[in-house]
PDB file of C-alpha atoms in Angstrom:
ATOM      1  CA  MET A   1     -31.848  18.545 -70.285  1.00 64.00           C
ATOM      2  CA  THR A   2     -33.170  17.265 -73.583  1.00 84.00           C
ATOM      3  CA  ALA A   3     -31.326  14.270 -74.901  1.00 92.00           C
ATOM      4  CA  THR A   4     -29.962  14.781 -78.701  1.00 95.00           C
ATOM      5  CA  GLN A   5     -29.804  12.236 -81.331  1.00 96.00           C
ATOM      6  CA  GLY A   6     -26.258  11.315 -80.449  1.00 95.00           C
ATOM      7  CA  ASP A   7     -27.365  10.514 -76.823  1.00 95.00           C
ATOM      8  CA  ILE A   8     -29.945   8.209 -78.130  1.00 95.00           C
ATOM      9  CA  ASP A   9     -27.627   6.651 -80.662  1.00 96.00           C
ATOM     10  CA  ARG A  10     -24.932   5.892 -77.854  1.00 96.00           C
ATOM     11  CA  ALA A  11     -27.743   4.482 -75.632  1.00 95.00           C
ATOM     12  CA  ILE A  12     -28.887   2.242 -78.459  1.00 95.00           C
ATOM     13  CA  ALA A  13     -25.396   1.107 -79.076  1.00 95.00           C
ATOM     14  CA  ARG A  14     -24.795   0.210 -75.160  1.00 95.00           C
ATOM     15  CA  GLU A  15     -28.175  -1.895 -75.355  1.00 93.00           C
ATOM     16  CA  TRP A  16     -27.118  -3.799 -78.498  1.00 92.00           C
ATOM     17  CA  ALA A  17     -23.585  -4.391 -77.045  1.00 94.00           C
ATOM     18  CA  ALA A  18     -25.104  -5.781 -73.779  1.00 93.00           C
ATOM     19  CA  TYR A  19     -27.709  -7.952 -75.646  1.00 92.00           C
ATOM     20  CA  ARG A  20     -24.848  -9.372 -78.059  1.00 92.00           C
ATOM     21  CA  LYS A  21     -22.414  -9.879 -75.314  1.00 94.00           C
ATOM     22  CA  ALA A  22     -25.063 -12.034 -73.436  1.00 93.00           C
ATOM     23  CA  VAL A  23     -25.981 -14.154 -76.343  1.00 92.00           C
ATOM     24  CA  ALA A  24     -22.104 -14.784 -76.924  1.00 94.00           C
ATOM     25  CA  GLU A  25     -21.769 -15.966 -73.449  1.00 95.00           C
ATOM     26  CA  GLY A  26     -24.866 -18.362 -73.831  1.00 94.00           C
ATOM     27  CA  ALA A  27     -27.813 -16.580 -72.966  1.00 93.00           C
ATOM     28  CA  PRO A  28     -30.562 -17.345 -75.203  1.00 91.00           C
ATOM     29  CA  ARG A  29     -31.739 -15.004 -77.814  1.00 88.00           C
ATOM     30  CA  ILE A  30     -34.728 -12.435 -76.803  1.00 85.00           C
ATOM     31  CA  PRO A  31     -36.833 -11.711 -79.700  1.00 80.00           C
ATOM     32  CA  HIS A  32     -39.006  -9.037 -77.765  1.00 81.00           C
ATOM     33  CA  PRO A  33     -37.698  -5.900 -76.286  1.00 83.00           C
ATOM     34  CA  PRO A  34     -37.717  -5.111 -72.392  1.00 83.00           C
ATOM     35  CA  ARG A  35     -40.819  -3.233 -71.253  1.00 85.00           C
ATOM     36  CA  ASN A  36     -38.363  -0.333 -69.831  1.00 89.00           C
ATOM     37  CA  TYR A  37     -35.755   0.525 -72.557  1.00 91.00           C
ATOM     38  CA  PRO A  38     -33.786   3.613 -71.627  1.00 91.00           C
ATOM     39  CA  PRO A  39     -33.590   5.238 -75.177  1.00 94.00           C
ATOM     40  CA  TYR A  40     -37.398   5.125 -75.558  1.00 93.00           C
ATOM     41  CA  ARG A  41     -37.411   7.377 -72.716  1.00 91.00           C
ATOM     42  CA  SER A  42     -41.284   7.345 -72.001  1.00 89.00           C
ATOM     43  CA  SER A  43     -41.110   3.555 -71.311  1.00 89.00           C
ATOM     44  CA  ALA A  44     -39.511   4.467 -68.061  1.00 84.00           C
ATOM     45  CA  LEU A  45     -42.838   6.025 -67.216  1.00 83.00           C
ATOM     46  CA  ARG A  46     -45.333   3.578 -68.668  1.00 81.00           C
ATOM     47  CA  HIS A  47     -44.064   0.273 -67.945  1.00 83.00           C
ATOM     48  CA  PRO A  48     -45.750  -1.751 -65.283  1.00 82.00           C
ATOM     49  CA  ARG A  49     -44.264  -2.184 -62.133  1.00 83.00           C
ATOM     50  CA  GLN A  50     -46.895  -4.011 -60.191  1.00 84.00           C
ATOM     51  CA  PRO A  51     -48.247  -7.351 -60.708  1.00 81.00           C
ATOM     52  CA  LEU A  52     -51.309  -7.811 -63.221  1.00 74.00           C
ATOM     53  CA  VAL A  53     -54.652  -7.682 -61.329  1.00 74.00           C
ATOM     54  CA  PRO A  54     -56.640 -10.896 -61.983  1.00 71.00           C
ATOM     55  CA  VAL A  55     -60.073 -10.824 -63.179  1.00 65.00           C
ATOM     56  CA  ALA A  56     -62.530 -12.982 -61.530  1.00 65.00           C
ATOM     57  CA  LEU A  57     -63.972 -14.645 -64.443  1.00 57.00           C
ATOM     58  CA  ARG A  58     -65.271 -17.615 -62.685  1.00 60.00           C
ATOM     59  CA  GLN A  59     -67.668 -15.501 -60.756  1.00 63.00           C
ATOM     60  CA  ASP A  60     -68.287 -13.182 -63.562  1.00 66.00           C
ATOM     61  CA  PRO A  61     -67.171 -14.443 -66.985  1.00 58.00           C
ATOM     62  CA  ASP A  62     -68.420 -11.252 -68.774  1.00 62.00           C
ATOM     63  CA  ALA A  63     -66.351  -8.886 -66.569  1.00 63.00           C
ATOM     64  CA  VAL A  64     -63.616  -8.749 -68.854  1.00 57.00           C
ATOM     65  CA  GLU A  65     -66.025  -7.643 -71.719  1.00 60.00           C
ATOM     66  CA  LEU A  66     -67.257  -4.572 -69.551  1.00 61.00           C
ATOM     67  CA  THR A  67     -64.198  -2.496 -70.187  1.00 57.00           C
ATOM     68  CA  SER A  68     -63.172  -3.888 -73.654  1.00 55.00           C
ATOM     69  CA  PRO A  69     -63.374  -1.512 -76.681  1.00 57.00           C
ATOM     70  CA  VAL A  70     -66.824  -1.329 -78.522  1.00 58.00           C
ATOM     71  CA  PHE A  71     -66.812  -1.091 -82.202  1.00 59.00           C
ATOM     72  CA  GLY A  72     -70.286  -0.669 -83.098  1.00 59.00           C
ATOM     73  CA  ALA A  73     -73.040  -3.016 -84.237  1.00 61.00           C
ATOM     74  CA  THR A  74     -72.201  -2.838 -88.023  1.00 73.00           C
ATOM     75  CA  ASP A  75     -70.588  -5.356 -89.856  1.00 83.00           C
ATOM     76  CA  VAL A  76     -67.172  -5.105 -91.775  1.00 87.00           C
ATOM     77  CA  THR A  77     -68.004  -3.661 -95.018  1.00 87.00           C
ATOM     78  CA  ALA A  78     -66.485  -3.800 -98.405  1.00 82.00           C
ATOM     79  CA  LEU A  79     -64.987  -0.386 -97.928  1.00 86.00           C
ATOM     80  CA  ASP A  80     -63.443  -0.597 -94.663  1.00 93.00           C
ATOM     81  CA  HIS A  81     -60.256  -2.444 -96.065  1.00 96.00           C
ATOM     82  CA  ASP A  82     -59.876   0.461 -98.720  1.00 96.00           C
ATOM     83  CA  LEU A  83     -58.803   3.762 -96.941  1.00 96.00           C
ATOM     84  CA  THR A  84     -58.710   5.644-100.277  1.00 96.00           C
ATOM     85  CA  ARG A  85     -62.458   5.262-100.752  1.00 94.00           C
ATOM     86  CA  GLN A  86     -64.010   6.256 -97.510  1.00 92.00           C
ATOM     87  CA  HIS A  87     -64.665  10.034 -98.317  1.00 94.00           C
ATOM     88  CA  PRO A  88     -65.857  11.994-101.301  1.00 94.00           C
ATOM     89  CA  GLY A  89     -62.326  12.663-102.844  1.00 95.00           C
ATOM     90  CA  ALA A  90     -59.131  10.769-103.281  1.00 95.00           C
ATOM     91  CA  PRO A  91     -56.618  11.182-100.555  1.00 96.00           C
ATOM     92  CA  LEU A  92     -53.079  12.818-101.304  1.00 96.00           C
ATOM     93  CA  GLY A  93     -50.148  10.557-101.289  1.00 96.00           C
ATOM     94  CA  GLU A  94     -48.713   7.449-102.822  1.00 97.00           C
ATOM     95  CA  ARG A  95     -51.370   4.795-102.944  1.00 97.00           C
ATOM     96  CA  ILE A  96     -50.238   1.379-101.899  1.00 98.00           C
ATOM     97  CA  THR A  97     -51.797  -2.108-101.167  1.00 97.00           C
ATOM     98  CA  VAL A  98     -50.504  -4.003 -98.122  1.00 98.00           C
ATOM     99  CA  SER A  99     -51.330  -7.647 -98.231  1.00 97.00           C
ATOM    100  CA  GLY A 100     -50.136 -10.825 -96.123  1.00 97.00           C
ATOM    101  CA  ARG A 101     -51.394 -13.595 -94.184  1.00 95.00           C
ATOM    102  CA  LEU A 102     -52.134 -14.438 -90.505  1.00 93.00           C
ATOM    103  CA  LEU A 103     -50.388 -17.575 -89.418  1.00 90.00           C
ATOM    104  CA  ASP A 104     -49.988 -19.622 -86.313  1.00 85.00           C
ATOM    105  CA  ARG A 105     -46.486 -21.011 -85.168  1.00 80.00           C
ATOM    106  CA  SER A 106     -46.787 -23.892 -87.502  1.00 84.00           C
ATOM    107  CA  GLY A 107     -47.582 -21.735 -90.628  1.00 86.00           C
ATOM    108  CA  ARG A 108     -51.385 -22.739 -90.555  1.00 90.00           C
ATOM    109  CA  PRO A 109     -53.628 -19.800 -91.487  1.00 91.00           C
ATOM    110  CA  ILE A 110     -55.855 -18.300 -89.034  1.00 90.00           C
ATOM    111  CA  PRO A 111     -59.172 -17.509 -90.819  1.00 92.00           C
ATOM    112  CA  GLY A 112     -61.916 -15.046 -89.927  1.00 90.00           C
ATOM    113  CA  GLN A 113     -59.930 -12.745 -87.591  1.00 91.00           C
ATOM    114  CA  LEU A 114     -60.577  -8.959 -87.345  1.00 91.00           C
ATOM    115  CA  VAL A 115     -57.460  -7.062 -88.694  1.00 94.00           C
ATOM    116  CA  GLU A 116     -57.500  -3.278 -87.937  1.00 94.00           C
ATOM    117  CA  ILE A 117     -55.024  -0.712 -89.020  1.00 95.00           C
ATOM    118  CA  TRP A 118     -54.340   2.944 -88.235  1.00 95.00           C
ATOM    119  CA  GLN A 119     -51.742   5.417 -89.478  1.00 96.00           C
ATOM    120  CA  ALA A 120     -50.498   8.907 -90.123  1.00 96.00           C
ATOM    121  CA  ASN A 121     -51.315  10.266 -93.477  1.00 97.00           C
ATOM    122  CA  ALA A 122     -49.072  11.103 -96.229  1.00 97.00           C
ATOM    123  CA  ALA A 123     -47.794  14.269 -94.318  1.00 96.00           C
ATOM    124  CA  GLY A 124     -47.186  12.514 -91.068  1.00 96.00           C
ATOM    125  CA  ARG A 125     -49.846  13.696 -89.187  1.00 95.00           C
ATOM    126  CA  TYR A 126     -52.663  11.586 -87.303  1.00 94.00           C
ATOM    127  CA  ALA A 127     -56.386  12.561 -87.964  1.00 92.00           C
ATOM    128  CA  HIS A 128     -56.594  12.691 -83.938  1.00 91.00           C
ATOM    129  CA  GLN A 129     -57.028  15.500 -81.491  1.00 89.00           C
ATOM    130  CA  SER A 130     -53.675  14.616 -79.631  1.00 90.00           C
ATOM    131  CA  ASP A 131     -51.766  15.296 -82.928  1.00 89.00           C
ATOM    132  CA  GLN A 132     -51.201  18.775 -83.143  1.00 91.00           C
ATOM    133  CA  HIS A 133     -47.668  19.087 -85.102  1.00 92.00           C
ATOM    134  CA  PRO A 134     -47.948  21.276 -87.950  1.00 92.00           C
ATOM    135  CA  ALA A 135     -48.205  19.083 -90.751  1.00 95.00           C
ATOM    136  CA  PRO A 136     -51.444  19.386 -92.870  1.00 95.00           C
ATOM    137  CA  LEU A 137     -54.493  17.129 -92.445  1.00 95.00           C
ATOM    138  CA  ASP A 138     -56.205  15.200 -95.399  1.00 95.00           C
ATOM    139  CA  ALA A 139     -59.984  15.717 -95.435  1.00 95.00           C
ATOM    140  CA  ASN A 140     -60.150  12.843 -97.402  1.00 96.00           C
ATOM    141  CA  PHE A 141     -58.128  10.552 -95.249  1.00 96.00           C
ATOM    142  CA  THR A 142     -59.145   9.443 -91.807  1.00 94.00           C
ATOM    143  CA  GLY A 143     -56.496   6.489 -91.516  1.00 94.00           C
ATOM    144  CA  ALA A 144     -58.196   3.846 -89.980  1.00 94.00           C
ATOM    145  CA  GLY A 145     -59.380   0.489 -91.624  1.00 94.00           C
ATOM    146  CA  ARG A 146     -60.451  -3.067 -90.885  1.00 94.00           C
ATOM    147  CA  THR A 147     -61.196  -6.326 -92.531  1.00 94.00           C
ATOM    148  CA  LEU A 148     -61.422 -10.128 -91.738  1.00 93.00           C
ATOM    149  CA  THR A 149     -58.900 -12.655 -92.767  1.00 94.00           C
ATOM    150  CA  GLY A 150     -59.807 -15.085 -95.377  1.00 94.00           C
ATOM    151  CA  ASP A 151     -60.197 -18.913 -95.379  1.00 94.00           C
ATOM    152  CA  ASP A 152     -56.439 -18.970 -96.121  1.00 95.00           C
ATOM    153  CA  GLY A 153     -55.517 -16.311 -93.425  1.00 93.00           C
ATOM    154  CA  SER A 154     -55.145 -13.667 -95.953  1.00 96.00           C
ATOM    155  CA  TYR A 155     -55.761  -9.924 -95.541  1.00 97.00           C
ATOM    156  CA  THR A 156     -55.591  -6.763 -97.950  1.00 97.00           C
ATOM    157  CA  PHE A 157     -55.595  -3.205 -97.262  1.00 97.00           C
ATOM    158  CA  THR A 158     -55.429  -0.339 -99.855  1.00 97.00           C
ATOM    159  CA  THR A 159     -54.008   2.654 -98.401  1.00 97.00           C
ATOM    160  CA  ILE A 160     -51.653   5.620 -98.724  1.00 97.00           C
ATOM    161  CA  ARG A 161     -48.024   5.323 -97.620  1.00 98.00           C
ATOM    162  CA  PRO A 162     -47.630   7.437 -94.329  1.00 98.00           C
ATOM    163  CA  GLY A 163     -45.069   9.861 -93.730  1.00 97.00           C
ATOM    164  CA  ALA A 164     -42.577  10.165 -91.018  1.00 97.00           C
ATOM    165  CA  TYR A 165     -43.537  12.402 -88.040  1.00 96.00           C
ATOM    166  CA  PRO A 166     -41.817  14.095 -85.045  1.00 95.00           C
ATOM    167  CA  TRP A 167     -42.507  12.536 -81.537  1.00 93.00           C
ATOM    168  CA  ARG A 168     -40.396  14.312 -78.949  1.00 91.00           C
ATOM    169  CA  ASN A 169     -38.741  11.404 -77.322  1.00 93.00           C
ATOM    170  CA  HIS A 170     -35.414  13.784 -78.083  1.00 94.00           C
ATOM    171  CA  THR A 171     -34.341  16.654 -80.125  1.00 94.00           C
ATOM    172  CA  GLY A 172     -35.097  15.964 -83.684  1.00 93.00           C
ATOM    173  CA  ALA A 173     -36.658  12.404 -83.066  1.00 95.00           C
ATOM    174  CA  TRP A 174     -38.660  11.211 -86.181  1.00 96.00           C
ATOM    175  CA  ARG A 175     -40.671   7.976 -86.381  1.00 97.00           C
ATOM    176  CA  PRO A 176     -40.031   5.808 -89.379  1.00 98.00           C
ATOM    177  CA  ALA A 177     -43.232   5.579 -91.784  1.00 98.00           C
ATOM    178  CA  HIS A 178     -45.101   2.727 -90.178  1.00 97.00           C
ATOM    179  CA  ILE A 179     -48.524   1.351 -90.100  1.00 97.00           C
ATOM    180  CA  HIS A 180     -50.228   0.038 -86.814  1.00 96.00           C
ATOM    181  CA  PHE A 181     -51.867  -3.207 -86.767  1.00 95.00           C
ATOM    182  CA  SER A 182     -54.443  -4.775 -84.389  1.00 92.00           C
ATOM    183  CA  LEU A 183     -55.519  -8.480 -84.514  1.00 89.00           C
ATOM    184  CA  PHE A 184     -58.176 -10.302 -82.505  1.00 76.00           C
ATOM    185  CA  GLY A 185     -58.665 -13.710 -81.778  1.00 65.00           C
ATOM    186  CA  THR A 186     -61.760 -15.154 -80.377  1.00 60.00           C
ATOM    187  CA  ALA A 187     -62.257 -12.593 -77.518  1.00 64.00           C
ATOM    188  CA  PHE A 188     -61.223  -8.844 -76.867  1.00 66.00           C
ATOM    189  CA  THR A 189     -58.608 -10.334 -74.292  1.00 65.00           C
ATOM    190  CA  GLN A 190     -56.581 -11.987 -77.271  1.00 68.00           C
ATOM    191  CA  ARG A 191     -55.880  -8.498 -78.969  1.00 77.00           C
ATOM    192  CA  LEU A 192     -52.521  -8.215 -80.384  1.00 83.00           C
ATOM    193  CA  ILE A 193     -50.956  -4.952 -81.361  1.00 89.00           C
ATOM    194  CA  THR A 194     -47.740  -4.454 -83.731  1.00 92.00           C
ATOM    195  CA  GLN A 195     -46.313  -1.984 -86.099  1.00 95.00           C
ATOM    196  CA  MET A 196     -45.429  -2.682 -89.923  1.00 97.00           C
ATOM    197  CA  TYR A 197     -42.466  -0.784 -91.286  1.00 98.00           C
ATOM    198  CA  PHE A 198     -41.506  -0.236 -95.082  1.00 98.00           C
ATOM    199  CA  PRO A 199     -38.179  -1.475 -96.534  1.00 97.00           C
ATOM    200  CA  GLY A 200     -35.036   0.838 -96.605  1.00 96.00           C
ATOM    201  CA  ASP A 201     -36.199   3.699 -94.578  1.00 97.00           C
ATOM    202  CA  PRO A 202     -33.240   5.713 -93.380  1.00 97.00           C
ATOM    203  CA  LEU A 203     -34.748   6.421 -90.083  1.00 97.00           C
ATOM    204  CA  PHE A 204     -34.431   2.720 -88.853  1.00 97.00           C
ATOM    205  CA  PRO A 205     -31.109   3.000 -87.123  1.00 96.00           C
ATOM    206  CA  LEU A 206     -32.419   6.256 -85.343  1.00 96.00           C
ATOM    207  CA  ASP A 207     -35.578   4.905 -83.884  1.00 97.00           C
ATOM    208  CA  PRO A 208     -35.294   3.883 -80.496  1.00 95.00           C
ATOM    209  CA  ILE A 209     -38.904   1.967 -80.655  1.00 95.00           C
ATOM    210  CA  LEU A 210     -37.669  -0.259 -83.615  1.00 95.00           C
ATOM    211  CA  GLN A 211     -34.102  -0.562 -82.115  1.00 95.00           C
ATOM    212  CA  SER A 212     -35.800  -1.873 -78.687  1.00 94.00           C
ATOM    213  CA  VAL A 213     -35.965  -5.101 -80.512  1.00 92.00           C
ATOM    214  CA  THR A 214     -32.508  -5.867 -80.292  1.00 87.00           C
ATOM    215  CA  ASP A 215     -32.414  -9.413 -81.986  1.00 88.00           C
ATOM    216  CA  ASP A 216     -31.704  -8.554 -85.759  1.00 90.00           C
ATOM    217  CA  THR A 217     -34.062 -11.540 -86.963  1.00 90.00           C
ATOM    218  CA  ALA A 218     -36.960 -10.321 -84.998  1.00 89.00           C
ATOM    219  CA  ARG A 219     -36.516  -6.949 -85.923  1.00 92.00           C
ATOM    220  CA  GLN A 220     -36.548  -7.766 -89.611  1.00 94.00           C
ATOM    221  CA  ARG A 221     -39.922  -9.593 -89.213  1.00 93.00           C
ATOM    222  CA  LEU A 222     -41.545  -6.076 -88.596  1.00 96.00           C
ATOM    223  CA  VAL A 223     -40.462  -4.896 -92.177  1.00 97.00           C
ATOM    224  CA  ALA A 224     -42.757  -5.389 -95.227  1.00 98.00           C
ATOM    225  CA  ARG A 225     -41.090  -6.501 -98.357  1.00 97.00           C
ATOM    226  CA  TYR A 226     -41.977  -4.840-101.730  1.00 97.00           C
ATOM    227  CA  ASP A 227     -43.972  -7.153-104.053  1.00 97.00           C
ATOM    228  CA  HIS A 228     -44.110  -6.249-107.518  1.00 96.00           C
ATOM    229  CA  ASP A 229     -46.485  -8.795-108.466  1.00 95.00           C
ATOM    230  CA  LEU A 230     -48.870  -7.273-105.937  1.00 94.00           C
ATOM    231  CA  SER A 231     -48.424  -3.772-107.254  1.00 95.00           C
ATOM    232  CA  GLN A 232     -51.060  -2.409-109.704  1.00 93.00           C
ATOM    233  CA  PRO A 233     -49.984  -0.861-112.963  1.00 94.00           C
ATOM    234  CA  GLU A 234     -50.807   2.676-112.772  1.00 93.00           C
ATOM    235  CA  TRP A 235     -52.350   2.368-109.300  1.00 93.00           C
ATOM    236  CA  ALA A 236     -50.685   1.218-106.439  1.00 96.00           C
ATOM    237  CA  LEU A 237     -47.209  -0.305-105.036  1.00 97.00           C
ATOM    238  CA  GLY A 238     -47.641  -3.609-103.313  1.00 98.00           C
ATOM    239  CA  TYR A 239     -45.953  -4.771 -99.950  1.00 98.00           C
ATOM    240  CA  HIS A 240     -46.250  -8.172 -98.596  1.00 98.00           C
ATOM    241  CA  TRP A 241     -46.490  -8.631 -94.630  1.00 97.00           C
ATOM    242  CA  ASP A 242     -47.240 -11.934 -92.910  1.00 95.00           C
ATOM    243  CA  ILE A 243     -48.026 -11.817 -89.309  1.00 93.00           C
ATOM    244  CA  VAL A 244     -47.183 -14.873 -87.065  1.00 88.00           C
ATOM    245  CA  LEU A 245     -49.057 -15.008 -83.664  1.00 83.00           C
ATOM    246  CA  ASP A 246     -46.957 -17.272 -81.757  1.00 68.00           C
ATOM    247  CA  GLY A 247     -43.735 -19.407 -81.640  1.00 58.00           C
ATOM    248  CA  PRO A 248     -40.100 -18.571 -82.297  1.00 57.00           C
ATOM    249  CA  ALA A 249     -40.942 -16.620 -85.660  1.00 58.00           C
ATOM    250  CA  ALA A 250     -43.765 -14.435 -83.789  1.00 62.00           C
ATOM    251  CA  THR A 251     -44.189 -10.963 -84.998  1.00 63.00           C
ATOM    252  CA  TRP A 252     -43.116  -8.708 -82.160  1.00 55.00           C
ATOM    253  CA  ARG A 253     -46.235  -7.179 -80.293  1.00 56.00           C
ATOM    254  CA  GLU A 254     -46.190  -4.085 -78.395  1.00 57.00           C
ATOM    255  CA  ASP A 255     -47.247  -5.866 -75.112  1.00 52.00           C
ATOM    256  CA  GLY A 256     -43.642  -7.393 -74.957  1.00 48.00           C
ATOM    257  CA  HIS A 257     -44.741 -10.955 -75.744  1.00 48.00           C
TER     258      HIS A 257
END
């Protein structure tokens, strides 16, 4: 039988209660969610049950690169970070600027790193063959961009605020508006993936993916803040979001680290 939103809400409440009880009894705070989180129903099918397979790098140091993503031979261009200028016309929706810094645990900037984003359009639909829900596509919006961090670890994207979309985790399941972020270190094996959310979204308490981060402080680190100084008059609203790669203030990553 398909779960209802009420079923999911009660499951989230049980997970929260168990976590808070454990912390009150002296257990350490856990900023990252478990790989198997029952309210996020597909995690039961997707979380690993077997140990990782080691790669024999000493025998073949290039072996790990053979199955890594390939982005082509072109350099990052000046248009890659502006998702509103990649097509002949302007995309539909609320134009936004998202900016922040990539930092290590000590607050030091991490320069020269590849940052990629992908997202749904303003109607909540991805330009991908797997997304077939009946929301309109936008011929002037592909929903993917990339940039390199500056010397101060900064990055900036201009894009369209994505819409919420249904995802069939349970009856009436909708994802809050979010942008996926991918960050690379010095090798493909150092890829980190996370999501950025927008402040004040009413879907936050209903979303089992976001609520799987049961620590309140860690969950808030996934939400950007509105930055009026970053907003451009008559052009775009601004949001600021820093990404911390490690340490106690690290931004939650989808690999659970």
